[in-house]
Amino acid sequence: MNRIDRVTAILIQLQSRKVVKAQDIADRFGISLRTVYRDINTLCEAGVPIIGEAGVGYSIMEGYRLPPVMFTREEATAFLTAEKLIEKLTDNSIRESYQSAMYKVRSVLRSSEKSLLEHIENRIEIRQKPLPPGLANAKHAFLHPILQSISEKRSLQVQYKAFNKEQSTDRLIEPIGIFYAYDCWHVVAYCHLRLEYRDFRVDRIRNLHLTAIPFSREHPLLKEYLQQNASNRKLQTVVIEVEKTMMRYLETQKYEYGFVDQTEVGDYVEMTFFTAWPEAILRWFTLYAEHGRIISPEALIEQFREKITRLYQSVALPVTV
């Protein structure tokens, strides 16, 4: 990227946030802080009203705006791809807001970029696993009020149906963030019922209401909480061995179970996992058990023997009428 393009991009970045740190600009463009200072000075000399505060960052004086920017073909394509992802992986509230934003983005595109999007729009498809019955046609729009709760620091009243529970429970929660994993959205929140932070699956929320009750405490950032939570877990080392011919089926699945390393041993591949839930690895390994073995820990090997015995007994013993 040449200097003119970089300075223009820095100006757009400054308009995208209330305050932008010099280090964030340096990290984005791979330049030194000295170069950042020179580029900011160039913008100031060009008449851009930039306010700089030591230890805080840069901001643009309220009211200053550039005219609508022109997007490149690659940026326009990225917007379209993001639209497809949001359409499939979010709820109605986020989809409708993003579609409204996309109309505004499309309105400032050049004719050639508009033609490009129209040409490839039906050539990008996001496939996902079918939703469970009852959720496939769900009209709930919970992500937006959850984010509103976080932004305004107002508690949520939710009706939540936990896994393997017949009845839903009413909970007052204080969300700290949302994340997407294992084909569903999660909200991490302080739960007043359990008096601790909990991970709630959004698809198990049956009802939700944004209250006027303010948060009762200062909460950690989501990233900090997840990192701290992971470090507090008692991780166990699990080692399994499978035939090389089976690896094509396992390559994309192993990362869901804490995979860290693998080594080829003859006709087998030895895989090592760090996990807080060795039972989950056991259930997964059972699918491929005839093509491998558990090496350690011994307790998991014993659990596997018991599991196989129960499975054998369930199919071998005669059914009494």
Short mmCIF file of C-alpha atoms in Angstrom, two decimals:
data_model
loop_
_atom_site.label_atom_id
_atom_site.label_comp_id
_atom_site.label_asym_id
_atom_site.label_seq_id
_atom_site.Cartn_x
_atom_site.Cartn_y
_atom_site.Cartn_z
CA MET A 1 0.00 0.00 0.00
CA ASN A 2 1.42 3.38 -1.00
CA ARG A 3 1.45 6.33 1.38
CA ILE A 4 -1.51 8.16 -0.17
CA ASP A 5 -3.73 5.07 0.13
CA ARG A 6 -2.53 4.50 3.69
CA VAL A 7 -3.22 8.07 4.80
CA THR A 8 -6.72 7.85 3.28
CA ALA A 9 -7.31 4.53 5.04
CA ILE A 10 -6.16 6.05 8.36
CA LEU A 11 -8.68 8.88 7.91
CA ILE A 12 -11.48 6.35 7.35
CA GLN A 13 -10.32 4.42 10.42
CA LEU A 14 -10.42 7.60 12.52
CA GLN A 15 -14.02 8.16 11.42
CA SER A 16 -15.00 4.60 12.30
CA ARG A 17 -14.34 4.93 16.04
CA LYS A 18 -14.65 7.60 18.71
CA VAL A 19 -10.98 7.21 19.69
CA VAL A 20 -8.23 5.35 17.82
CA LYS A 21 -4.89 4.53 19.44
CA ALA A 22 -1.67 5.13 17.52
CA GLN A 23 -0.58 1.56 18.25
CA ASP A 24 -3.77 0.21 16.65
CA ILE A 25 -2.97 2.14 13.47
CA ALA A 26 0.63 0.90 13.52
CA ASP A 27 -0.49 -2.72 13.99
CA ARG A 28 -3.05 -2.52 11.20
CA PHE A 29 -0.63 -1.22 8.56
CA GLY A 30 2.58 -2.77 9.89
CA ILE A 31 4.30 0.58 10.33
CA SER A 32 6.21 2.26 13.15
CA LEU A 33 4.71 4.74 15.59
CA ARG A 34 6.99 7.42 14.11
CA THR A 35 5.35 6.80 10.70
CA VAL A 36 1.90 7.00 12.29
CA TYR A 37 2.76 10.41 13.75
CA ARG A 38 3.94 11.65 10.34
CA ASP A 39 0.76 10.42 8.64
CA ILE A 40 -1.44 12.05 11.28
CA ASN A 41 0.48 15.29 10.83
CA THR A 42 -0.11 15.08 7.07
CA LEU A 43 -3.87 14.84 7.68
CA CYS A 44 -3.76 17.82 10.05
CA GLU A 45 -1.86 19.90 7.46
CA ALA A 46 -4.57 18.97 4.92
CA GLY A 47 -7.19 20.54 7.18
CA VAL A 48 -8.60 17.47 8.95
CA PRO A 49 -9.49 18.53 12.56
CA ILE A 50 -7.76 15.73 14.49
CA ILE A 51 -7.56 15.90 18.28
CA GLY A 52 -4.73 13.97 19.92
CA GLU A 53 -4.46 13.23 23.62
CA ALA A 54 -1.34 11.60 25.08
CA GLY A 55 -2.05 8.15 26.47
CA VAL A 56 -5.58 8.11 25.01
CA GLY A 57 -5.46 8.34 21.22
CA TYR A 58 -6.72 10.32 18.25
CA SER A 59 -10.24 11.48 17.48
CA ILE A 60 -11.83 13.69 14.83
CA MET A 61 -13.69 16.82 15.88
CA GLU A 62 -17.46 16.22 16.09
CA GLY A 63 -19.29 17.15 12.90
CA TYR A 64 -16.45 16.48 10.43
CA ARG A 65 -17.33 13.85 7.85
CA LEU A 66 -15.94 12.73 4.51
CA PRO A 67 -18.33 12.45 1.57
CA PRO A 68 -19.44 8.83 0.80
CA VAL A 69 -16.39 6.66 0.13
CA MET A 70 -15.96 4.42 -2.88
CA PHE A 71 -15.42 0.72 -2.22
CA THR A 72 -13.09 -1.51 -4.21
CA ARG A 73 -14.37 -4.64 -5.95
CA GLU A 74 -12.70 -6.78 -3.28
CA GLU A 75 -14.36 -4.79 -0.47
CA ALA A 76 -17.77 -5.03 -2.16
CA THR A 77 -17.35 -8.80 -2.52
CA ALA A 78 -16.38 -9.05 1.16
CA PHE A 79 -19.59 -7.20 2.11
CA LEU A 80 -21.65 -9.66 0.08
CA THR A 81 -19.92 -12.66 1.65
CA ALA A 82 -20.54 -11.21 5.12
CA GLU A 83 -24.19 -10.70 4.22
CA LYS A 84 -24.52 -14.38 3.36
CA LEU A 85 -22.92 -15.39 6.67
CA ILE A 86 -25.15 -13.08 8.69
CA GLU A 87 -28.22 -14.33 6.85
CA LYS A 88 -27.51 -17.92 7.89
CA LEU A 89 -25.79 -17.58 11.26
CA THR A 90 -27.70 -14.83 13.07
CA ASP A 91 -31.29 -14.14 14.09
CA ASN A 92 -33.93 -11.85 12.60
CA SER A 93 -32.88 -8.74 14.54
CA ILE A 94 -29.30 -8.80 13.26
CA ARG A 95 -30.28 -9.90 9.74
CA GLU A 96 -32.74 -7.03 9.27
CA SER A 97 -30.27 -4.44 10.56
CA TYR A 98 -27.47 -5.73 8.33
CA GLN A 99 -29.73 -5.85 5.27
CA SER A 100 -30.67 -2.22 5.92
CA ALA A 101 -26.99 -1.32 6.18
CA MET A 102 -26.23 -3.20 2.95
CA TYR A 103 -28.79 -1.11 1.06
CA LYS A 104 -26.83 1.97 2.14
CA VAL A 105 -23.53 0.35 1.12
CA ARG A 106 -24.90 -0.64 -2.28
CA SER A 107 -26.24 2.88 -2.82
CA VAL A 108 -22.70 4.35 -2.91
CA LEU A 109 -21.16 1.65 -5.10
CA ARG A 110 -20.13 2.40 -8.64
CA SER A 111 -22.15 0.76 -11.40
CA SER A 112 -19.39 -1.76 -12.09
CA GLU A 113 -19.37 -2.92 -8.43
CA LYS A 114 -23.18 -3.14 -8.39
CA SER A 115 -23.05 -5.31 -11.50
CA LEU A 116 -20.39 -7.49 -9.88
CA LEU A 117 -22.56 -8.11 -6.80
CA GLU A 118 -25.62 -8.89 -8.92
CA HIS A 119 -23.55 -11.38 -10.91
CA ILE A 120 -22.09 -13.30 -7.97
CA GLU A 121 -24.93 -12.90 -5.44
CA ASN A 122 -26.42 -16.30 -6.28
CA ARG A 123 -22.99 -17.93 -6.51
CA ILE A 124 -22.17 -17.72 -2.79
CA GLU A 125 -23.94 -20.15 -0.49
CA ILE A 126 -23.53 -20.89 3.23
CA ARG A 127 -24.55 -24.40 4.25
CA GLN A 128 -25.12 -25.37 7.86
CA LYS A 129 -26.46 -28.28 9.86
CA PRO A 130 -30.28 -28.54 10.05
CA LEU A 131 -31.72 -26.97 13.17
CA PRO A 132 -33.57 -29.16 15.70
CA PRO A 133 -37.39 -29.36 15.32
CA GLY A 134 -39.02 -26.31 16.83
CA LEU A 135 -36.01 -24.07 16.18
CA ALA A 136 -35.98 -24.26 12.39
CA ASN A 137 -38.97 -21.92 12.18
CA ALA A 138 -38.17 -19.88 15.28
CA LYS A 139 -38.94 -16.19 14.94
CA HIS A 140 -37.06 -15.16 18.08
CA ALA A 141 -34.76 -12.17 17.75
CA PHE A 142 -32.63 -12.29 20.88
CA LEU A 143 -29.16 -11.19 19.75
CA HIS A 144 -30.05 -7.52 19.37
CA PRO A 145 -31.61 -7.11 22.86
CA ILE A 146 -28.67 -9.02 24.36
CA LEU A 147 -26.24 -6.58 22.75
CA GLN A 148 -28.44 -3.68 23.82
CA SER A 149 -28.31 -5.01 27.38
CA ILE A 150 -24.50 -5.07 27.27
CA SER A 151 -24.31 -1.59 25.76
CA GLU A 152 -26.75 0.02 28.21
CA LYS A 153 -25.72 -2.10 31.23
CA ARG A 154 -29.31 -3.17 31.87
CA SER A 155 -30.19 -6.65 33.14
CA LEU A 156 -32.14 -9.22 31.15
CA GLN A 157 -35.02 -11.34 32.44
CA VAL A 158 -34.87 -14.64 30.58
CA GLN A 159 -36.74 -17.90 30.57
CA TYR A 160 -34.12 -20.58 30.01
CA LYS A 161 -34.45 -24.30 29.36
CA ALA A 162 -31.23 -26.02 30.35
CA PHE A 163 -30.03 -29.23 28.72
CA ASN A 164 -31.96 -32.34 29.87
CA LYS A 165 -34.32 -30.24 31.99
CA GLU A 166 -38.08 -30.57 31.61
CA GLN A 167 -38.96 -27.15 32.99
CA SER A 168 -37.63 -23.73 32.11
CA THR A 169 -36.29 -21.44 34.83
CA ASP A 170 -36.65 -17.68 35.14
CA ARG A 171 -33.32 -15.92 35.50
CA LEU A 172 -32.10 -12.37 35.90
CA ILE A 173 -28.78 -12.12 34.07
CA GLU A 174 -26.16 -9.48 33.31
CA PRO A 175 -24.59 -10.30 29.91
CA ILE A 176 -20.91 -9.55 29.27
CA GLY A 177 -20.70 -10.78 25.67
CA ILE A 178 -21.78 -13.23 22.99
CA PHE A 179 -19.80 -15.70 20.88
CA TYR A 180 -20.54 -18.27 18.17
CA ALA A 181 -19.25 -21.83 18.59
CA TYR A 182 -20.32 -25.36 17.71
CA ASP A 183 -23.14 -24.21 15.43
CA CYS A 184 -24.91 -21.96 17.94
CA TRP A 185 -24.69 -18.59 19.67
CA HIS A 186 -23.78 -18.34 23.36
CA VAL A 187 -24.18 -15.47 25.82
CA VAL A 188 -21.90 -15.30 28.85
CA ALA A 189 -23.64 -13.57 31.75
CA TYR A 190 -23.65 -13.19 35.51
CA CYS A 191 -26.65 -15.19 36.73
CA HIS A 192 -28.43 -13.93 39.85
CA LEU A 193 -30.02 -17.36 40.36
CA ARG A 194 -26.68 -19.22 40.48
CA LEU A 195 -24.64 -16.24 41.73
CA GLU A 196 -21.88 -16.86 39.20
CA TYR A 197 -21.04 -16.42 35.53
CA ARG A 198 -22.73 -18.91 33.24
CA ASP A 199 -22.64 -19.80 29.55
CA PHE A 200 -26.19 -19.73 28.12
CA ARG A 201 -27.01 -21.12 24.69
CA VAL A 202 -29.17 -18.55 22.92
CA ASP A 203 -31.27 -21.24 21.19
CA ARG A 204 -32.36 -22.50 24.62
CA ILE A 205 -33.75 -19.12 25.65
CA ARG A 206 -37.54 -19.36 25.48
CA ASN A 207 -38.32 -15.75 26.30
CA LEU A 208 -36.37 -12.59 26.97
CA HIS A 209 -37.13 -9.15 28.39
CA LEU A 210 -34.83 -6.14 28.70
CA THR A 211 -35.40 -4.66 32.16
CA ALA A 212 -34.63 -1.26 33.66
CA ILE A 213 -32.52 -2.91 36.39
CA PRO A 214 -28.90 -1.67 36.12
CA PHE A 215 -25.96 -4.06 36.34
CA SER A 216 -25.04 -4.76 39.95
CA ARG A 217 -21.28 -4.86 39.35
CA GLU A 218 -18.44 -4.18 36.92
CA HIS A 219 -17.89 -7.16 34.64
CA PRO A 220 -14.75 -8.35 32.84
CA LEU A 221 -14.48 -8.13 29.07
CA LEU A 222 -15.65 -11.28 27.31
CA LYS A 223 -12.16 -12.07 25.98
CA GLU A 224 -10.64 -11.69 29.45
CA TYR A 225 -13.32 -13.90 31.00
CA LEU A 226 -12.92 -16.68 28.43
CA GLN A 227 -9.13 -16.65 28.81
CA GLN A 228 -9.37 -16.72 32.61
CA ASN A 229 -12.02 -19.43 32.54
CA ALA A 230 -9.88 -21.59 30.28
CA SER A 231 -6.82 -21.18 32.54
CA ASN A 232 -8.86 -22.13 35.62
CA ARG A 233 -10.06 -25.40 34.14
CA LYS A 234 -8.22 -28.55 35.15
CA LEU A 235 -7.05 -29.72 31.76
CA GLN A 236 -6.22 -33.38 31.29
CA THR A 237 -3.96 -34.91 28.68
CA VAL A 238 -5.63 -37.54 26.51
CA VAL A 239 -3.67 -39.57 23.95
CA ILE A 240 -5.35 -41.75 21.34
CA GLU A 241 -4.06 -43.71 18.37
CA VAL A 242 -5.94 -44.25 15.09
CA GLU A 243 -5.15 -45.77 11.72
CA LYS A 244 -3.75 -43.35 9.15
CA THR A 245 -6.54 -44.24 6.74
CA MET A 246 -9.07 -42.75 9.18
CA MET A 247 -7.41 -39.34 9.48
CA ARG A 248 -9.34 -37.87 6.57
CA TYR A 249 -12.48 -38.27 8.69
CA LEU A 250 -10.91 -36.82 11.82
CA GLU A 251 -8.93 -33.83 10.53
CA THR A 252 -11.73 -31.29 10.80
CA GLN A 253 -13.26 -32.75 13.96
CA LYS A 254 -10.21 -33.07 16.21
CA TYR A 255 -9.92 -29.33 16.90
CA GLU A 256 -13.28 -29.35 18.70
CA TYR A 257 -11.83 -31.62 21.40
CA GLY A 258 -8.65 -29.75 22.38
CA PHE A 259 -6.22 -31.19 19.82
CA VAL A 260 -2.62 -30.00 20.28
CA ASP A 261 -0.26 -32.42 18.49
CA GLN A 262 0.04 -35.60 16.45
CA THR A 263 2.83 -38.00 15.49
CA GLU A 264 2.94 -40.79 12.92
CA VAL A 265 3.76 -44.20 14.41
CA GLY A 266 3.96 -46.79 11.66
CA ASP A 267 0.48 -47.26 10.19
CA TYR A 268 -1.07 -45.18 12.98
CA VAL A 269 -1.29 -41.54 14.01
CA GLU A 270 -0.93 -40.73 17.70
CA MET A 271 -2.94 -37.64 18.68
CA THR A 272 -2.64 -35.64 21.91
CA PHE A 273 -5.44 -33.53 23.39
CA PHE A 274 -5.66 -31.10 26.33
CA THR A 275 -9.23 -31.06 27.55
CA ALA A 276 -11.43 -30.37 30.55
CA TRP A 277 -13.97 -32.91 29.24
CA PRO A 278 -12.27 -36.24 28.47
CA GLU A 279 -15.71 -37.88 28.39
CA ALA A 280 -16.49 -35.89 25.23
CA ILE A 281 -13.38 -37.33 23.56
CA LEU A 282 -14.48 -40.78 24.69
CA ARG A 283 -17.88 -40.42 22.99
CA TRP A 284 -16.20 -39.15 19.83
CA PHE A 285 -13.56 -41.90 19.84
CA THR A 286 -16.24 -44.59 20.19
CA LEU A 287 -17.32 -43.84 16.61
CA TYR A 288 -13.88 -44.94 15.36
CA ALA A 289 -12.89 -47.37 18.12
CA GLU A 290 -12.42 -50.36 15.81
CA HIS A 291 -9.66 -48.42 14.02
CA GLY A 292 -7.64 -47.34 17.04
CA ARG A 293 -7.14 -47.33 20.79
CA ILE A 294 -6.88 -45.04 23.80
CA ILE A 295 -3.32 -44.83 25.10
CA SER A 296 -3.84 -42.65 28.19
CA PRO A 297 -5.03 -41.83 30.80
CA GLU A 298 -5.75 -45.21 32.38
CA ALA A 299 -9.00 -43.94 33.93
CA LEU A 300 -10.37 -43.12 30.48
CA ILE A 301 -9.36 -46.55 29.19
CA GLU A 302 -11.34 -48.12 32.04
CA GLN A 303 -14.36 -45.92 31.25
CA PHE A 304 -14.15 -47.07 27.66
CA ARG A 305 -14.11 -50.74 28.70
CA GLU A 306 -17.19 -50.19 30.85
CA LYS A 307 -18.94 -48.36 28.01
CA ILE A 308 -18.23 -51.16 25.53
CA THR A 309 -19.44 -53.75 28.07
CA ARG A 310 -22.72 -51.88 28.55
CA LEU A 311 -23.18 -51.57 24.78
CA TYR A 312 -22.54 -55.29 24.32
CA GLN A 313 -24.97 -56.23 27.06
CA SER A 314 -27.66 -53.98 25.64
CA VAL A 315 -27.61 -55.84 22.29
CA ALA A 316 -26.54 -59.34 23.36
CA LEU A 317 -28.95 -60.04 26.22
CA PRO A 318 -32.38 -61.39 25.22
CA VAL A 319 -35.31 -59.04 25.59
CA THR A 320 -37.88 -60.25 28.11
CA VAL A 321 -41.56 -59.69 27.32
#
